[in-house]
Short mmCIF file of C-alpha atoms and ligand atoms in Angstrom, two decimals:
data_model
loop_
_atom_site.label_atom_id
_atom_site.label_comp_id
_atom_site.label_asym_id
_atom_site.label_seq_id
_atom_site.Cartn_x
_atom_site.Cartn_y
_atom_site.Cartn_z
CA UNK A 1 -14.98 -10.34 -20.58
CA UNK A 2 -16.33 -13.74 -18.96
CA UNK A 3 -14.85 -15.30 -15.98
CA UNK A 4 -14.89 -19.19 -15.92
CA UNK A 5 -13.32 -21.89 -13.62
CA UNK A 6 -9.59 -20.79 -13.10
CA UNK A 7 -7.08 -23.30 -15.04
CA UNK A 8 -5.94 -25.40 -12.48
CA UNK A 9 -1.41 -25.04 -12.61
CA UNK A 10 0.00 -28.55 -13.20
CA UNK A 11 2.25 -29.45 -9.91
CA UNK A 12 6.12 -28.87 -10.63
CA UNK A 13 8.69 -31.83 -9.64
CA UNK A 14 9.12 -30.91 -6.01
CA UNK A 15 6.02 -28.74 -4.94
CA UNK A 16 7.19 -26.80 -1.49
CA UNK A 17 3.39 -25.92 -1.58
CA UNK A 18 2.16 -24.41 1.30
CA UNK A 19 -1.14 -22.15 1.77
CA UNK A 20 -1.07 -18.56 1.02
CA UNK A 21 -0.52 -16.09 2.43
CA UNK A 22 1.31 -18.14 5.18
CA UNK A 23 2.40 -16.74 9.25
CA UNK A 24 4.93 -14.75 9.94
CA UNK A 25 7.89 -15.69 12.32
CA UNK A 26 9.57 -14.54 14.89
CA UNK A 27 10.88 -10.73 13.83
CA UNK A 28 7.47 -8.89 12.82
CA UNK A 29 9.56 -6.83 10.35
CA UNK A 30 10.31 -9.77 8.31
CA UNK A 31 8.50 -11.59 5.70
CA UNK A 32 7.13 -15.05 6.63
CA UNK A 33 10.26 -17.67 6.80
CA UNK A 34 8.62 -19.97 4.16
CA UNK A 35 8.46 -17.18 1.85
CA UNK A 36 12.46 -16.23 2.12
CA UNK A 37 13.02 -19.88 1.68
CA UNK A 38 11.01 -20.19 -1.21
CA UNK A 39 13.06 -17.76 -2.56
CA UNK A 40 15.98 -19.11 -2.05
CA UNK A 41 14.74 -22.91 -2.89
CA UNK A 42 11.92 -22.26 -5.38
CA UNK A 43 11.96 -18.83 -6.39
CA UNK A 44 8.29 -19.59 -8.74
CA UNK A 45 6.65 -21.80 -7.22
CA UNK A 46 2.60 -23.17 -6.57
CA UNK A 47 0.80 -22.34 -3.70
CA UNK A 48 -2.61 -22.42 -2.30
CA UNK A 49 -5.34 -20.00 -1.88
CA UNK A 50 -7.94 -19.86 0.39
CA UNK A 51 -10.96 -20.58 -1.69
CA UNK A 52 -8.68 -24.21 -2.57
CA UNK A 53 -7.37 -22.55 -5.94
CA UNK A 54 -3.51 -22.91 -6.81
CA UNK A 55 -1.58 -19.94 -7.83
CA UNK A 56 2.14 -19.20 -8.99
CA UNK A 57 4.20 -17.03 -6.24
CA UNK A 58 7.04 -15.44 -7.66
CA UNK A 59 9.74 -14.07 -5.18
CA UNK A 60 12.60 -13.00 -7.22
CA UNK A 61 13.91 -9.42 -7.24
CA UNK A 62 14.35 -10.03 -10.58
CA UNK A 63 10.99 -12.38 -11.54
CA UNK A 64 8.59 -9.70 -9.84
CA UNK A 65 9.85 -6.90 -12.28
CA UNK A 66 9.22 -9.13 -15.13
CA UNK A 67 6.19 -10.17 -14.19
CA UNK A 68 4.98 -6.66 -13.30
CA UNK A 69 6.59 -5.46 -16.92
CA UNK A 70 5.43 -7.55 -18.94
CA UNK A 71 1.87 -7.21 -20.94
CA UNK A 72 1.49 -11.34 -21.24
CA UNK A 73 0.42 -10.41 -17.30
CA UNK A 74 -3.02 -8.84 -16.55
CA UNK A 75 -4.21 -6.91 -13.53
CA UNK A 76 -7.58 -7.15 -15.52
CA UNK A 77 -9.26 -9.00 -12.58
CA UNK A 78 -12.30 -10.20 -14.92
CA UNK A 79 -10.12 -12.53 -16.84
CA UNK A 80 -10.24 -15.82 -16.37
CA UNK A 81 -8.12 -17.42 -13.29
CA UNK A 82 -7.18 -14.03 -11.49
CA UNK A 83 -5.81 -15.17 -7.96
CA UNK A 84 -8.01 -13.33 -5.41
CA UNK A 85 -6.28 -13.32 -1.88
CA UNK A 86 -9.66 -13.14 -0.12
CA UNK A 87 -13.59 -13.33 -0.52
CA UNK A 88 -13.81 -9.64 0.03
CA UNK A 89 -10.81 -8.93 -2.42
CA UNK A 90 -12.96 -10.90 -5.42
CA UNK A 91 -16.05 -8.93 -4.31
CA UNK A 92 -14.35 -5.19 -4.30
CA UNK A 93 -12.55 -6.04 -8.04
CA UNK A 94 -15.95 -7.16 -9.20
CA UNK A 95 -18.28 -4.60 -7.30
CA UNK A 96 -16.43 -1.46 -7.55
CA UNK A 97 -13.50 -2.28 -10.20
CA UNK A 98 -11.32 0.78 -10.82
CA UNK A 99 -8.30 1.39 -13.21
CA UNK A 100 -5.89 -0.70 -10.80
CA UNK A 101 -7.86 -3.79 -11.92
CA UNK A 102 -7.63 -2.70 -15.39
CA UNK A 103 -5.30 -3.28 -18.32
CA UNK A 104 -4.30 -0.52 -20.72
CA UNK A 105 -5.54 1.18 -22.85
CA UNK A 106 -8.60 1.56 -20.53
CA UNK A 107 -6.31 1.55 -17.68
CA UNK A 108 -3.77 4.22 -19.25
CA UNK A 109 -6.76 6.12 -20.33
CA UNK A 110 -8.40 6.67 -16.58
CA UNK A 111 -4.94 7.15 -14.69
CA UNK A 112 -3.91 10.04 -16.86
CA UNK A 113 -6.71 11.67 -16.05
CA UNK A 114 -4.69 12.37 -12.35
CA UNK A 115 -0.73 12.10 -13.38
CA UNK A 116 -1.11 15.84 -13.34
CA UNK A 117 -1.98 15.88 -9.72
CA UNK A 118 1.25 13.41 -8.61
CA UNK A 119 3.67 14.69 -10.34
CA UNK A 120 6.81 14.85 -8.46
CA UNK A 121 6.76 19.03 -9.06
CA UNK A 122 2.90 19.30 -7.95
CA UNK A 123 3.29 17.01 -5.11
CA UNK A 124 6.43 19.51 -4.22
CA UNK A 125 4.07 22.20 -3.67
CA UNK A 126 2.48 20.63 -1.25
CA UNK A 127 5.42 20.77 0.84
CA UNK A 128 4.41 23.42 3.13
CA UNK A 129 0.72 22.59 3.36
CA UNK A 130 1.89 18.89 4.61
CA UNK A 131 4.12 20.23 6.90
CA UNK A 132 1.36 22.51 8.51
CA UNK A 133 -0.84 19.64 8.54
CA UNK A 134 2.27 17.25 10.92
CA UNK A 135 2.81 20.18 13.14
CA UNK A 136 -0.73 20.87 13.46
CA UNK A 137 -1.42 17.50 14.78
CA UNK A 138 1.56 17.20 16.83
CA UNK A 139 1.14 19.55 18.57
CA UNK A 140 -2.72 18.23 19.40
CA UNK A 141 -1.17 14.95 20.39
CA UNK A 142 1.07 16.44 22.60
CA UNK A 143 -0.34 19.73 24.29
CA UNK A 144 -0.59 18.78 27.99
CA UNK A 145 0.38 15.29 27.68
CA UNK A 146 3.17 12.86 27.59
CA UNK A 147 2.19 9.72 26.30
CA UNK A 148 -0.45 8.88 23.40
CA UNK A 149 -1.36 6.42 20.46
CA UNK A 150 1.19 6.97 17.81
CA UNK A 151 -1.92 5.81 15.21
CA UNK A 152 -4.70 7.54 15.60
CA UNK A 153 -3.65 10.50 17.16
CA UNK A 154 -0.72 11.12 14.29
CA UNK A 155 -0.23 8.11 11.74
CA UNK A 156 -3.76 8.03 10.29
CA UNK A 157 -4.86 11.53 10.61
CA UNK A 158 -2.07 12.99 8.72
CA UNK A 159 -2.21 11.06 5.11
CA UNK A 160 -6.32 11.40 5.84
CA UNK A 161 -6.63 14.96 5.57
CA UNK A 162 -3.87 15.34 2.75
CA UNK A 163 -5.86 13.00 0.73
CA UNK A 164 -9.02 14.88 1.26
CA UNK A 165 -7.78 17.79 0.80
CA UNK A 166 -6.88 17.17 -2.61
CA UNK A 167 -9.91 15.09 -3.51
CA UNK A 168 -12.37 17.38 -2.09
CA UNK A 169 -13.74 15.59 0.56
CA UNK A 170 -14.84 17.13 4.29
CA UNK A 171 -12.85 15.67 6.54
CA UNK A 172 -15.54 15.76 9.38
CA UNK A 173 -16.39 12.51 7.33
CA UNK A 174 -13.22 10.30 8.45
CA UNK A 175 -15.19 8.14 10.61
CA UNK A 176 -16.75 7.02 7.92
CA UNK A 177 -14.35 6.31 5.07
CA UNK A 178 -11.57 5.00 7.48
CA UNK A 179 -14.19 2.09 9.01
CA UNK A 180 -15.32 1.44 5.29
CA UNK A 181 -11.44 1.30 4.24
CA UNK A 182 -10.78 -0.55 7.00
CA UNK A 183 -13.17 -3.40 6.54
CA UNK A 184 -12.43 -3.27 2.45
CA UNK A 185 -8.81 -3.75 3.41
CA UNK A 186 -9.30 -6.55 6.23
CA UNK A 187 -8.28 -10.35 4.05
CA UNK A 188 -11.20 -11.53 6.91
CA UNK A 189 -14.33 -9.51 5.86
CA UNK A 190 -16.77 -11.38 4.14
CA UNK A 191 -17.94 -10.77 0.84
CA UNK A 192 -21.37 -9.49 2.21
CA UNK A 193 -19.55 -7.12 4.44
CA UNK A 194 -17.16 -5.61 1.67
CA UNK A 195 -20.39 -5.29 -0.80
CA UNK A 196 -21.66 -3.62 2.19
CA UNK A 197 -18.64 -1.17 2.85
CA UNK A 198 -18.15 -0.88 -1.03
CA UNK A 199 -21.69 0.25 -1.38
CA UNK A 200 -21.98 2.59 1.72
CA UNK A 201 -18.73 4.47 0.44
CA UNK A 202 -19.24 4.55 -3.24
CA UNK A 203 -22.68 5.48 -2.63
CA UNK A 204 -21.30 8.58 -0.32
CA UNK A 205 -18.60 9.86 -2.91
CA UNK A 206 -21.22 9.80 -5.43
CA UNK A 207 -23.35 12.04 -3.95
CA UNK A 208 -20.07 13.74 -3.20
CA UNK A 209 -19.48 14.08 -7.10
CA UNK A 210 -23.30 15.12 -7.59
CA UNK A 211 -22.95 17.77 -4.88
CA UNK A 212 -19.49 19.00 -7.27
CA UNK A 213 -21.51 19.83 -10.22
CA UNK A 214 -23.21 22.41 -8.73
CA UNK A 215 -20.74 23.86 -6.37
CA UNK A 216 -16.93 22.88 -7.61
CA UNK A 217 -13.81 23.46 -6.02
CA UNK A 218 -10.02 23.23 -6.96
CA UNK A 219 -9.76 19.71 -6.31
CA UNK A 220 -9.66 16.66 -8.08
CA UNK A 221 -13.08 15.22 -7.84
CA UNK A 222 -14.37 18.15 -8.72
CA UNK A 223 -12.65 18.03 -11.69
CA UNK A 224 -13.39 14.63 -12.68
CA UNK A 225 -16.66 15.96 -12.67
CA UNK A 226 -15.97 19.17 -14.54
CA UNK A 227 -14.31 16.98 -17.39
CA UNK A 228 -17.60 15.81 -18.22
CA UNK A 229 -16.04 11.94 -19.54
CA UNK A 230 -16.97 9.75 -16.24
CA UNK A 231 -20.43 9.01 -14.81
CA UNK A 232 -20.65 10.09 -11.28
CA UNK A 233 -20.12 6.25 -10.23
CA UNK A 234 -16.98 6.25 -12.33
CA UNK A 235 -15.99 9.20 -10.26
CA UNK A 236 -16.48 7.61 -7.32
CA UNK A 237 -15.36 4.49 -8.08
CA UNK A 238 -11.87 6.37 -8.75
CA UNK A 239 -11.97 8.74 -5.79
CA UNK A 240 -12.83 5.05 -3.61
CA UNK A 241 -9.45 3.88 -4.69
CA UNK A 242 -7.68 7.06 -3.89
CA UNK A 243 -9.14 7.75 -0.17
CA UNK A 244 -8.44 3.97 0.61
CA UNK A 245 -4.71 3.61 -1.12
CA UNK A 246 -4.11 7.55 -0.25
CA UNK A 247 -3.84 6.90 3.39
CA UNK A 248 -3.98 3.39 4.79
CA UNK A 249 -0.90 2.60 3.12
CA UNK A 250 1.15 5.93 4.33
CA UNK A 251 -0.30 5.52 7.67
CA UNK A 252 1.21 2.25 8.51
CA UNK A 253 4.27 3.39 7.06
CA UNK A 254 4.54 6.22 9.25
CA UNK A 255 3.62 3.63 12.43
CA UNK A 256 5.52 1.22 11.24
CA UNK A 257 8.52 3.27 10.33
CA UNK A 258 8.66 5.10 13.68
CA UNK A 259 8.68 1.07 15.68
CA UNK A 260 11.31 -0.23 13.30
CA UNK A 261 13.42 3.17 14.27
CA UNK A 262 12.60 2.37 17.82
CA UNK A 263 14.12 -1.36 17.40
CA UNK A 264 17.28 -0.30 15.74
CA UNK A 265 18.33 2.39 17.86
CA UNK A 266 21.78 3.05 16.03
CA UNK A 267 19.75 4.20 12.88
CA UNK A 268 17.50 6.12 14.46
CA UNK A 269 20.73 8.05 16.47
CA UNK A 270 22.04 8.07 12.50
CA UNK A 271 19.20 9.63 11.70
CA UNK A 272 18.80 12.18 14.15
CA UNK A 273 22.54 13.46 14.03
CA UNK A 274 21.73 13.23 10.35
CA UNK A 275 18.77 14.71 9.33
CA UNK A 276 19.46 15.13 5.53
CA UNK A 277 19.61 11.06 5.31
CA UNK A 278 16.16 11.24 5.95
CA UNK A 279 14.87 10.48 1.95
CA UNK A 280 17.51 7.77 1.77
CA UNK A 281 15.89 6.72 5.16
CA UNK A 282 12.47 6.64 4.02
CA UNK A 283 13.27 4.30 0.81
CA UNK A 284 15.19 1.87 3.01
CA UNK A 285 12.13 2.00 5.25
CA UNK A 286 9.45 1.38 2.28
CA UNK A 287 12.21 -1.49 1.24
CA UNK A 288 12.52 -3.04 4.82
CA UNK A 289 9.05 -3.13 6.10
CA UNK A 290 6.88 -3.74 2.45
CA UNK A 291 3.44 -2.35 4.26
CA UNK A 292 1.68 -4.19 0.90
CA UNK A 293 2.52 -7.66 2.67
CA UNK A 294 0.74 -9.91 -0.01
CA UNK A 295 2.15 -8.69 -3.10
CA UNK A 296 0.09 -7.61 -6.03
CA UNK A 297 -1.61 -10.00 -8.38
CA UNK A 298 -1.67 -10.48 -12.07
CA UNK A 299 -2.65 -13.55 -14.63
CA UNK A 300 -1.20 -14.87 -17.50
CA UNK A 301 -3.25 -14.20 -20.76
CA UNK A 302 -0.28 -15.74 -22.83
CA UNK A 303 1.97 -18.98 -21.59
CA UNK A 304 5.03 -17.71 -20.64
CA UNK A 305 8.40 -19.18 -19.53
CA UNK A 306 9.63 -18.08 -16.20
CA UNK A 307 12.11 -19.44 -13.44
CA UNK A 308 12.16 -22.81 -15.44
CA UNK A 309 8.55 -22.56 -15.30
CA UNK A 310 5.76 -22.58 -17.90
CA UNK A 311 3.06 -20.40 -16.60
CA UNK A 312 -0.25 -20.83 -18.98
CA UNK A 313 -3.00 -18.76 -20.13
CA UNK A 314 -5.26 -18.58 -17.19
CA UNK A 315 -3.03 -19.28 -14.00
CA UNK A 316 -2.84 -17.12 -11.74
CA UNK A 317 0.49 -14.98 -10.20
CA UNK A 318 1.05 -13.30 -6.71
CA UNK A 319 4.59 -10.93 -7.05
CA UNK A 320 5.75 -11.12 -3.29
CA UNK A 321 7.18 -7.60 -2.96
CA UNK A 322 8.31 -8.12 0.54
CA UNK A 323 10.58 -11.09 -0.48
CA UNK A 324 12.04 -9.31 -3.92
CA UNK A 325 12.80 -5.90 -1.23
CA UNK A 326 15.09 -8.79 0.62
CA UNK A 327 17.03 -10.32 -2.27
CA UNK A 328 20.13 -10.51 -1.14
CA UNK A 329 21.21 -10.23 -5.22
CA UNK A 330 20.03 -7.04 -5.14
CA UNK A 331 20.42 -5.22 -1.68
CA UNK A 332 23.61 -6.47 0.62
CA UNK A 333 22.77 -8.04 4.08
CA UNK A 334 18.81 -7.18 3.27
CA UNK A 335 17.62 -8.29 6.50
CA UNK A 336 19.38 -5.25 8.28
CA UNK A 337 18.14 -1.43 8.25
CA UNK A 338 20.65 0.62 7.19
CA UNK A 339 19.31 4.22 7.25
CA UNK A 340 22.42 5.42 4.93
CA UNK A 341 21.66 2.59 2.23
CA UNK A 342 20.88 3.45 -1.37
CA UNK A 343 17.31 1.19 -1.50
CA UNK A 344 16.41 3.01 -5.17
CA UNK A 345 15.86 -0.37 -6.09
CA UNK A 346 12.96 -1.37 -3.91
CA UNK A 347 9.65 -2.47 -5.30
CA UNK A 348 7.35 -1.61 -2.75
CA UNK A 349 5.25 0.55 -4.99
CA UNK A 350 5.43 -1.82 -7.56
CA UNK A 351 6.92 -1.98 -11.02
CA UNK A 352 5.62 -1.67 -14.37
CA UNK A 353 2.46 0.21 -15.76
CA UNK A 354 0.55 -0.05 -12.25
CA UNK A 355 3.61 1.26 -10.16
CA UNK A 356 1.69 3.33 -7.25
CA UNK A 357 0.46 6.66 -8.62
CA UNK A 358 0.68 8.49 -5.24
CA UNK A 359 4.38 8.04 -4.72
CA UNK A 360 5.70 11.12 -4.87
CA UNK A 361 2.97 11.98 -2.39
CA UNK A 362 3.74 9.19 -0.36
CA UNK A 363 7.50 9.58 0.10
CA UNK A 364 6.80 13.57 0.82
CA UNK A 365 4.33 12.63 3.65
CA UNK A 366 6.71 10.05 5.04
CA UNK A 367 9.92 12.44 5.20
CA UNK A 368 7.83 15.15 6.91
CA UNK A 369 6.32 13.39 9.12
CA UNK A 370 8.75 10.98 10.58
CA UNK A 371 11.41 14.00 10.16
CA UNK A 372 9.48 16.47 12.26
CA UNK A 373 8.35 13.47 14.67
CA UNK A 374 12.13 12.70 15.59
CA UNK A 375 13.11 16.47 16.14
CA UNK A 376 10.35 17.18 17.90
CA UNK A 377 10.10 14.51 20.51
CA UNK A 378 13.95 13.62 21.19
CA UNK A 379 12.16 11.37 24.31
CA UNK A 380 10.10 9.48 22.01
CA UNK A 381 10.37 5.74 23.38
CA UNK A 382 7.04 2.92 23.20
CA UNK A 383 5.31 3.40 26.36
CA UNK A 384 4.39 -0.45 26.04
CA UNK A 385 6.92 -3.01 26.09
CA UNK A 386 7.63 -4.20 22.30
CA UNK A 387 5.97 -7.90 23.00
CA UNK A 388 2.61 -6.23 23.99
CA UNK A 389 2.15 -3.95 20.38
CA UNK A 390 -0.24 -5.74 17.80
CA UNK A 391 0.37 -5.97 14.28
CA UNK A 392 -1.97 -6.66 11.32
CA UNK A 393 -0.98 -10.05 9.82
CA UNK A 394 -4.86 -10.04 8.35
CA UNK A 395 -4.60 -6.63 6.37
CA UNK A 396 -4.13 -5.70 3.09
CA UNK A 397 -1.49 -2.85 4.46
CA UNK A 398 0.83 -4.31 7.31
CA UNK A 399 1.22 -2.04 10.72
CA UNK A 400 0.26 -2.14 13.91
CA UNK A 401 -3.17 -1.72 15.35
CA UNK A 402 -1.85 1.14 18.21
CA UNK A 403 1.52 2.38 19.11
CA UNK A 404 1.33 3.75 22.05
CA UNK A 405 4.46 6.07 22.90
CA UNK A 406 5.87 8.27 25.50
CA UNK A 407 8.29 11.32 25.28
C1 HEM B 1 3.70 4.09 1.47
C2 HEM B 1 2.66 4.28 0.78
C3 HEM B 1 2.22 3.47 -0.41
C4 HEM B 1 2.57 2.20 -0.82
C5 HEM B 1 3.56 1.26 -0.17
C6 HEM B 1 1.84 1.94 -2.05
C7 HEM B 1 1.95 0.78 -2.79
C8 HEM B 1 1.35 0.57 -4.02
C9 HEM B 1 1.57 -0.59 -4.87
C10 HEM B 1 2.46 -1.78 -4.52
C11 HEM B 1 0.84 -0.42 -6.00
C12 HEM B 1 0.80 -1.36 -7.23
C13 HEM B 1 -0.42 -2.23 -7.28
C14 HEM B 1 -0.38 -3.20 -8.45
O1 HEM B 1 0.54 -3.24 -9.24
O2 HEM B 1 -1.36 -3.98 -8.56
C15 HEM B 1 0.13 0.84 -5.87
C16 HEM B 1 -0.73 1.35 -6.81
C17 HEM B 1 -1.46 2.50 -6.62
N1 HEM B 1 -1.36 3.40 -5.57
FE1 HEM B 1 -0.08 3.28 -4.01
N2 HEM B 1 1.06 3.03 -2.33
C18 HEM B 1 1.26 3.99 -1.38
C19 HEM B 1 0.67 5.23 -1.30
C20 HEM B 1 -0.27 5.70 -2.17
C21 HEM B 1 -0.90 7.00 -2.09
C22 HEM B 1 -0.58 8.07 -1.07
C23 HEM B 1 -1.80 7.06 -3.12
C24 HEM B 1 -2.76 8.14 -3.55
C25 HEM B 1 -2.81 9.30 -3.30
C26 HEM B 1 -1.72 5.82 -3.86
C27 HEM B 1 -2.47 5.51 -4.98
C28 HEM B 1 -2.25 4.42 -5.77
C29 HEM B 1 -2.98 4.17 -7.00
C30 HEM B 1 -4.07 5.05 -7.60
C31 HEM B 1 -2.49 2.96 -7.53
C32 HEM B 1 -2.93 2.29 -8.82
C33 HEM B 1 -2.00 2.66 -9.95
C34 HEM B 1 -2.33 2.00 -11.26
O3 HEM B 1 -3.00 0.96 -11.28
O4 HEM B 1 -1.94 2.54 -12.29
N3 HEM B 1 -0.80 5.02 -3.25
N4 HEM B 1 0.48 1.43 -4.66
#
């Protein structure tokens, strides 16, 4: 497909427009306050991008899932007028595009090539392995010590060496795929430094897949490369998005989850004098703190009608998920954490054809980890008062740069 000049969206009536993606305010758990009240004033409405393009941000509970469910919207990031958040985001979907970027059948077509791996039952099995794999480094992070960095020490590594254990990849290698995810993920990098990062990891799983055809293993990239259908940069290109979404997302979770506990100590008491909540607990947590802070983008290939909009071939969309998880339509008093809620209907893995893959992984990473981390440290408590943590306004994934804790 070509790309051309993005179709410009004709300003509504009353534009609120303001640039995108805008500041938070004052509780770091909530979504910037020009976002809420664009739901509530403008629910679809035009806002501007960095690179001076204007793109449609929908904030509905409601508008997201039809946008995310409906075909007239592409994640096809090579057609015309696809809203790219950052310089490095248009470089990655052009450099290294894999099937998240695509649009079925292709996209259909590539991700059932791993269902098998994330099914609910398989991810199951995994149970005890993941549980090993908390304890293991808990009790690293704690042996002789009393105070640590919640992050690296537990957050990261955990979802790290899950994910590479069921791609296949040494996990002596860490250093290098978290600082390429890291700078792939940051909204600042430049386009020269994401080729670069892009390059210096694809490059690495490729020779990763090369080294599989002569000495396979059980998992997946291995056999990606036994199947015999993808070129080894097609392999890598697919293991890329796997490593990077497989555990920068359920690391700041995890961080994110435990400082959000911290802040609302009556659900975290809940929790810990009721242990079996904690699945509940980890939707409402996925709902409440929407780690994928800019949404996910789509474009229209069709004009369609939406919020007393018309949307046109060509313009692009941004589906705030953080703003749909507080619609107060759907979830009653949304800005609260409510450990005991039922937050089924939460949309931070998406909706629709693209919904996150690695969910079931995901949630089963998340209720081991922050279930053992509560039992085992009854102490925990910041070691830093709250005002001094850093969060990560600029990345793709929201969290916090270091927790540093105490028990
Ligand atoms: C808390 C953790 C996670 C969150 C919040 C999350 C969120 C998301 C979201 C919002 C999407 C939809 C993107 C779109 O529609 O454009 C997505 C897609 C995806 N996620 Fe996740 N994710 C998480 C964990 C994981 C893990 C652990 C893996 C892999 C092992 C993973 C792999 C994927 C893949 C492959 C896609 C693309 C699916 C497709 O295009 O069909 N994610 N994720």
């Amino acid at each position: 497909m070509t790309t051309s000049t993005p179709a410009t969206p004709a300003a509504p009536a009353t534009p609120p427009s303001f640039a995108f993606p805008a500041e938070r305010g004052g509780c770091p758990f909530d979504p910037a306050p020009v976002y809420e009240q664009a739901r509530k004033e403008q629910p679809t409405c035009l806002v501007s991008l960095w690179d001076g393009s204007r793109t449609w941000l929908v904030t509905r509970h409601e508008d997201v899932r039809t946008v995310l469910g409906d075909r007239r919207f592409s994640a096809d990031a090579t057609n015309p007028g696809f809203p790219f958040l950052s310089a490095g985001r248009r470089e990655l979907a052009t450099r290294s595009p894999s099937f998240i970027r695509m649009d079925d059948p292709e996209h259909a077509h590539l991700r059932r090539m791993l269902t098998g791996d994330f099914i609910v039952k398989r991810v199951e099995a995994l149970r005890p392995r993941v549980q090993e794999v908390v304890d293991d480094f808990l009790d690293r992070m704690t042996t002789d010590r009393t105070s640590a960095d919640l992050v690296s020490e537990f957050a990261l590594p955990v979802p790290s060496l899950v994910i590479c254990l069921l791609l296949g990849v040494p996990y002596e290698d860490h250093d290098l795929f978290q600082r390429c995810s890291a700078v792939l993920l940051d909204s600042r990098s430049t386009a020269d430094q994401t080729r670069q990062a892009s390059d210096e990891l694809v490059g690495y799983l490729e020779h990763l897949a090369g080294e599989k055809e002569h000495s396979p293993d059980e998992a997946i990239i291995s056999r990606l490369v036994a199947r015999g259908e993808l070129s080894r940069q097609e392999v890598a290109r697919m293991s890329l998005l796997l490593l990077v979404a497989g555990h920068e997302t359920t690391a700041n979770m995890t961080a994110l989850s435990t400082l959000a506990l911290l802040r609302n100590p009556d659900q975290l008491a809940r929790l810990r004098a009721e242990p079996q909540l904690i699945k509940g607990a980890v939707e409402e947590l996925l709902r409440y703190l929407s780690v994928v802070q800019a949404g996910v983008t789509r474009v229209a290939v069709e004009t369609v009608e939406l919020g007393g909009h018309t949307i046109r071939a060509g313009e692009g969309v941004v589906c705030l998920l953080s703003t749909a998880n507080r619609d107060e339509g759907v979830f009653g008093t949304p800005d609260d954490l409510d450990v005991a809620r039922d937050a089924r209907r939460h949309v931070a893995f998406g909706f629709g054809v693209h919904q996150c893959l690695g969910q079931p992984l995901a949630r089963l990473e998340l209720q081991i980890a922050l279930e053992t981390l509560l039992r085992r440290l009854p102490g925990l408590r910041l070691a830093v008062p709250f005002e001094e943590i850093e969060f990560r306004p600029d990345m793709a994934v929201y969290g916090v740069k270091a927790l540093p804790v105490t028990w």
